Coordinates of C-alpha atoms and ligand atoms in Angstrom, one line a residue:
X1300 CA 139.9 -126.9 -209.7
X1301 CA 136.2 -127.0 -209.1
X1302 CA 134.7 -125.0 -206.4
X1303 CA 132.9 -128.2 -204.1
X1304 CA 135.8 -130.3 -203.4
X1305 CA 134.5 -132.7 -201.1
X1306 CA 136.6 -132.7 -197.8
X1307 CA 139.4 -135.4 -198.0
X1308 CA 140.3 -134.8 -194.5
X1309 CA 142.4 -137.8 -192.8
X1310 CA 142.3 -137.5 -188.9
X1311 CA 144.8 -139.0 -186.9
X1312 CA 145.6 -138.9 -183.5
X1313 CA 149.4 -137.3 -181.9
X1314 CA 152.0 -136.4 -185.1
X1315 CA 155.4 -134.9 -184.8
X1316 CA 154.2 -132.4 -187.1
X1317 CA 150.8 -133.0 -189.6
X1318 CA 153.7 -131.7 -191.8
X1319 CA 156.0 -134.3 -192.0
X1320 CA 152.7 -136.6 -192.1
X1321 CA 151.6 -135.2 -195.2
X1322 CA 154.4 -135.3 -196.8
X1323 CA 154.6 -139.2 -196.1
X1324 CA 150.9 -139.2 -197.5
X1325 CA 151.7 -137.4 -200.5
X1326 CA 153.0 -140.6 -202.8
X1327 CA 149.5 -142.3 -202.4
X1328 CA 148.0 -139.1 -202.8
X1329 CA 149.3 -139.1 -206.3
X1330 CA 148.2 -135.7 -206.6
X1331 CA 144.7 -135.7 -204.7
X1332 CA 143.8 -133.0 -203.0
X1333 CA 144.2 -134.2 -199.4
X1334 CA 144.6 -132.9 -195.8
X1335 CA 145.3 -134.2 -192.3
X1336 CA 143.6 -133.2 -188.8
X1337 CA 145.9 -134.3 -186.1
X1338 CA 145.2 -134.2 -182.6
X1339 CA 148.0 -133.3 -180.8
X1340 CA 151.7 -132.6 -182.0
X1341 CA 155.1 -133.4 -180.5
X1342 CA 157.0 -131.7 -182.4
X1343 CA 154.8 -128.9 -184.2
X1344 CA 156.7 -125.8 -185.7
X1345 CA 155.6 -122.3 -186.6
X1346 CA 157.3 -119.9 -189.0
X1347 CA 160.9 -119.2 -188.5
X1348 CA 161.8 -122.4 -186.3
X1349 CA 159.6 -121.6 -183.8
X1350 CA 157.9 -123.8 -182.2
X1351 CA 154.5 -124.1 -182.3
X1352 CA 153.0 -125.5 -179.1
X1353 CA 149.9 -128.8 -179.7
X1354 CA 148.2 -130.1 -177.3
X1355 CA 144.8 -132.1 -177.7
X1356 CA 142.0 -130.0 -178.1
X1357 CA 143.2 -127.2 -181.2
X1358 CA 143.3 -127.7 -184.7
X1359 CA 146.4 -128.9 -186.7
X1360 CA 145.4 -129.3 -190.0
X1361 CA 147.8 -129.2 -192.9
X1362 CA 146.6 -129.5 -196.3
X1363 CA 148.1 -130.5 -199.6
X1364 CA 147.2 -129.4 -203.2
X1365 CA 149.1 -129.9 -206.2
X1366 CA 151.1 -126.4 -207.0
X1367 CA 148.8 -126.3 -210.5
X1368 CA 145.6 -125.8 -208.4
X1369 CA 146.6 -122.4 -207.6
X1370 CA 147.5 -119.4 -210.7
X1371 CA 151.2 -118.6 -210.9
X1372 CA 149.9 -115.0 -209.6
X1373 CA 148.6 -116.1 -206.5
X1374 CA 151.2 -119.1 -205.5
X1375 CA 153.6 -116.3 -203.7
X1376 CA 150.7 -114.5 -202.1
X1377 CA 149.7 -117.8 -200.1
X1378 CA 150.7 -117.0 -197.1
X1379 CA 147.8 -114.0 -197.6
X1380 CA 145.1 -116.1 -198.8
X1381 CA 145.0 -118.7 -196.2
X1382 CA 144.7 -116.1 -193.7
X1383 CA 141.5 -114.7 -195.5
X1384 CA 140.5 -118.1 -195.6
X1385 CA 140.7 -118.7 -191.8
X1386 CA 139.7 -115.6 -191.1
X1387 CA 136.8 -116.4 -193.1
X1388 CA 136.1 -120.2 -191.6
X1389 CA 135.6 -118.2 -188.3
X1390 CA 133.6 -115.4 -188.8
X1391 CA 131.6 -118.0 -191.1
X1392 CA 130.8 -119.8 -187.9
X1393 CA 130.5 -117.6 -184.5
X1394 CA 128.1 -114.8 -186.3
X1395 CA 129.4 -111.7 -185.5
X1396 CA 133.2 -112.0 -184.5
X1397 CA 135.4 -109.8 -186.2
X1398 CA 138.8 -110.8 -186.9
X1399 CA 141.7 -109.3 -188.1
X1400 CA 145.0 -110.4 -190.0
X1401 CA 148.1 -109.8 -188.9
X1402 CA 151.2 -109.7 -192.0
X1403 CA 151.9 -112.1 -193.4
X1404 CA 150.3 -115.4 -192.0
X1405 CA 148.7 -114.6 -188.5
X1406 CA 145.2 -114.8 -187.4
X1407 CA 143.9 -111.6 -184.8
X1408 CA 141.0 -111.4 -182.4
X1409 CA 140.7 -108.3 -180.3
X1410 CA 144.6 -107.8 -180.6
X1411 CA 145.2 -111.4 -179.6
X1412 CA 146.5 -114.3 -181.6
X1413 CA 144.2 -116.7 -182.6
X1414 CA 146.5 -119.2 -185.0
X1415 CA 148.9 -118.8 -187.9
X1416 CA 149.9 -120.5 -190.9
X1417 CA 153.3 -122.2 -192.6
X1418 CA 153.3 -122.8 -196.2
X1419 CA 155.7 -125.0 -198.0
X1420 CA 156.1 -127.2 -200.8
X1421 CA 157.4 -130.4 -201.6
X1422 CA 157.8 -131.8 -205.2
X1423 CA 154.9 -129.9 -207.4
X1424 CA 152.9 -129.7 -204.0
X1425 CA 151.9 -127.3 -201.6
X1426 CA 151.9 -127.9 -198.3
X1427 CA 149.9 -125.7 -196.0
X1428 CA 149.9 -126.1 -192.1
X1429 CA 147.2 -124.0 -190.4
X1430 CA 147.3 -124.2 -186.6
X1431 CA 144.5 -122.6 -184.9
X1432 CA 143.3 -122.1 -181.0
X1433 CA 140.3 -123.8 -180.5
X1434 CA 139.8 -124.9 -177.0
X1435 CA 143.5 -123.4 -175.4
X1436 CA 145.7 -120.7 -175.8
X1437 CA 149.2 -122.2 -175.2
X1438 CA 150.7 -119.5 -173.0
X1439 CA 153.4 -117.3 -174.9
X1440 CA 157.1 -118.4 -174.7
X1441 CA 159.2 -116.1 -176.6
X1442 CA 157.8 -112.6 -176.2
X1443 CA 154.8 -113.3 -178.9
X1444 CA 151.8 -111.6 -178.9
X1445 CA 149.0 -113.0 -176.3
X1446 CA 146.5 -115.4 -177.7
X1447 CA 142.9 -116.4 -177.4
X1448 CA 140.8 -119.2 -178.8
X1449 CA 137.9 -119.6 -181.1
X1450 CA 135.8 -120.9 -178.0
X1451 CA 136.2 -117.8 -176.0
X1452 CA 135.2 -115.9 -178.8
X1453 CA 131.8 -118.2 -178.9
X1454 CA 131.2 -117.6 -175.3
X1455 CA 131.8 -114.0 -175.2
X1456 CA 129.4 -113.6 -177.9
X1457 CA 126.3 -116.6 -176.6
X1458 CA 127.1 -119.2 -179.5
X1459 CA 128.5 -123.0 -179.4
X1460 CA 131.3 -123.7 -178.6
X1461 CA 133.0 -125.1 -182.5
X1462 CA 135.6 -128.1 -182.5
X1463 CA 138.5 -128.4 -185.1
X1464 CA 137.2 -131.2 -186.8
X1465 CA 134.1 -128.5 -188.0
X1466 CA 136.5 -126.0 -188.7
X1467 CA 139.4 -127.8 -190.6
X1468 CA 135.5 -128.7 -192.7
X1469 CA 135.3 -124.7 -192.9
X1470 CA 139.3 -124.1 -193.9
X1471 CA 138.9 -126.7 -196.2
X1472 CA 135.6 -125.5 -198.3
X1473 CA 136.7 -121.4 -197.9
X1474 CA 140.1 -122.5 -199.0
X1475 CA 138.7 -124.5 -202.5
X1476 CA 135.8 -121.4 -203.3
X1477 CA 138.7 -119.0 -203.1
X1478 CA 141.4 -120.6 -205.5
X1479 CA 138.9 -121.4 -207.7
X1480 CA 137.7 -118.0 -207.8
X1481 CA 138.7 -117.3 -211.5
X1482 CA 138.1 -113.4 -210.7
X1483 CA 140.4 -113.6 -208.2
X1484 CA 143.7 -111.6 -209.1
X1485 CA 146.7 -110.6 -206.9
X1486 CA 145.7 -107.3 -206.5
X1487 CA 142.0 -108.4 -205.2
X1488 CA 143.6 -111.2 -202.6
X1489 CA 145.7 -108.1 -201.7
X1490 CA 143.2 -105.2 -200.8
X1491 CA 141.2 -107.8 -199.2
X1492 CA 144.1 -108.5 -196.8
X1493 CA 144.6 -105.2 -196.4
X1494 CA 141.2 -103.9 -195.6
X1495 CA 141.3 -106.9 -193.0
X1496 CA 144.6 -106.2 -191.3
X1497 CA 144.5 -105.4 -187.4
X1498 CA 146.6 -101.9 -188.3
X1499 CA 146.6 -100.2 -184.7
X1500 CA 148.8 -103.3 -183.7
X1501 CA 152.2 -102.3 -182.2
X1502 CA 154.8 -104.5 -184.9
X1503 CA 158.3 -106.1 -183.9
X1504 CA 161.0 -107.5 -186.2
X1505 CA 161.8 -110.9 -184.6
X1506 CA 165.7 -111.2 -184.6
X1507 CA 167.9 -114.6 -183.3
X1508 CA 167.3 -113.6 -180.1
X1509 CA 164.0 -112.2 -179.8
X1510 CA 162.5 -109.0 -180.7
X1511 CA 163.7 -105.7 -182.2
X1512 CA 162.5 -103.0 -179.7
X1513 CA 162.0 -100.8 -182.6
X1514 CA 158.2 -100.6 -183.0
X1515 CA 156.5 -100.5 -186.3
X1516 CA 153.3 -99.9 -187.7
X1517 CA 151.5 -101.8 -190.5
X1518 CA 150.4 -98.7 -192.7
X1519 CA 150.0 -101.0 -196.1
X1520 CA 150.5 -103.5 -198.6
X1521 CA 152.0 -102.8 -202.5
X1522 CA 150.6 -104.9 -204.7
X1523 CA 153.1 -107.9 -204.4
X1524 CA 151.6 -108.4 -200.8
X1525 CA 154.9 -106.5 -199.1
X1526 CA 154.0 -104.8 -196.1
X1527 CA 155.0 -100.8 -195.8
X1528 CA 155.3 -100.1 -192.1
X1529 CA 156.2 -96.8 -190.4
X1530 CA 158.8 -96.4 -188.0
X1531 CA 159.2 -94.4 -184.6
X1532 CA 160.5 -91.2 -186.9
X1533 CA 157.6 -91.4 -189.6
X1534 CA 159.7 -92.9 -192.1
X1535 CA 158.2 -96.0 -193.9
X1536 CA 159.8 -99.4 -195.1
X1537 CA 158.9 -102.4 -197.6
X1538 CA 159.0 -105.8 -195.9
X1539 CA 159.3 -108.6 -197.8
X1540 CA 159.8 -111.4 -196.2
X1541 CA 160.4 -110.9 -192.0
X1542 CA 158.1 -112.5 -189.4
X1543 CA 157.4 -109.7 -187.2
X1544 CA 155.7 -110.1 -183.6
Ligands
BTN1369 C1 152.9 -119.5 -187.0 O1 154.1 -119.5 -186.6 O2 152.1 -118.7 -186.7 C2 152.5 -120.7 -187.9 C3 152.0 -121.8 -187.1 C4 151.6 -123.0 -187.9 C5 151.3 -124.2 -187.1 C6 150.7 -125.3 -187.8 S1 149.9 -126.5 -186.8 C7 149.6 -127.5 -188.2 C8 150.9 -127.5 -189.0 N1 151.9 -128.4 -188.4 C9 153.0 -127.8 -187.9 O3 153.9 -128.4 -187.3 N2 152.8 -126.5 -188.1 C10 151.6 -126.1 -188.7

């Protein structure tokens, strides 16, 4: 995959989901590299059923990419990579914010959620839904963390305000330069998530019914992108695959 893939962004106006309408656009796609920018979502969903709250003014942007654009060794680190790749449409564009990552797929300003990612795959695609705060932070339903937006961040630090057509430009053109990156292994995408992780933030399995009360602790990540967390009594623990709040 060449590193300037010109943006083949589709914008649209209200979805269900810019999931299910990529996948509708994926036939005629006929493995293009493609993405859509809704503008509102009726029926957006976050990880784990959630539901992931859309109205006009943030970005919904999912993008597709044929599985083969991406090395077998980074395809299950995903997640991990287009949370760099956020992270680093941001901080490309209000100069001087410094944002954090929060395992496995969130985006974290100042201890506040800023957006989050869903990967999934269809056929030999991937499917990749990034929903970021741009103009509103939907207020938390279901004891998740607090949230802010890209354009507070602006304003707190004297810049433009940014809209999600320029950043689903951004998130496309980071996302392209880092999988074709041919120096980029697993073990790199790792530490760099790592080193960018927001680790003073108090961590809660999500169960069923809402959160564990246990708290955890993101200490670090092995080199398959698992999370080691401490608990309470200073013992750790490997997570592989749990949302956490
Ligand atoms: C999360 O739970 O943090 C992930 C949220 C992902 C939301 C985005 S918005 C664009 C795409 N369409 C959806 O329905 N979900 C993803």
């Amino acid at each position: 995959m060449p590193m300037d893939v010109p943006p083949n962004i589709h914008h649209v106006g209200e979805v269900t989901s810019t999931m299910d309408a990529a996948r509708q656009m994926l036939t005629a796609a006929n493995g293009v590299p493609f993405a859509v920018l809704a503008e509102s979502q009726v029926r957006g969903r976050g990880t784990g059923e959630r539901v992931w709250i859309s109205p006009k003014g943030n970005m919904y942007f999912t993008l597709c990419i044929p599985e083969k654009s991406v090395t077998p060794e980074i395809t299950p680190v995903l997640p991990l990579l287009t949370g760099l790749v956020c992270r680093a449409a941001i901080m490309s564009v209000i100069k001087g914010a410094v944002l954090h990552l929060k395992w496995p797929n969130d985006i974290i300003y100042a201890g506040k959620k800023i957006g989050g990612s869903l990967v999934e795959s269809e056929g030999e695609s991937l499917i990749i839904g990034i929903g970021m705060n741009v103009e509103l932070a939907p207020p938390v339903t279901d004891s998740g963390r607090a949230s802010t937006t890209v354009n507070e961040i602006a304003a707190a630090l004297g810049q433009p305000k940014v809209t999600p057509a320029q950043l689903a430009e951004l998130v496309w053109k980071h996302f392209f330069q880092m999988i074709s990156d041919t120096a980029l292994t697993r073990k790199i995408l790792v530490s760099r998530f790592d080193a960018a992780m927001d680790k003073s933030l108090s961590l809660h399995r999500r169960t069923p019914t809402g959160r564990d009360p246990e708290e955890l602790r993101a200490l670090r990540l092995n080199e398959w992108g698992h999370l080691i967390v401490s608990r309470p009594d200073g013992t750790e623990e490997t997570l592989m695959a749990e949302y956490l709040f």
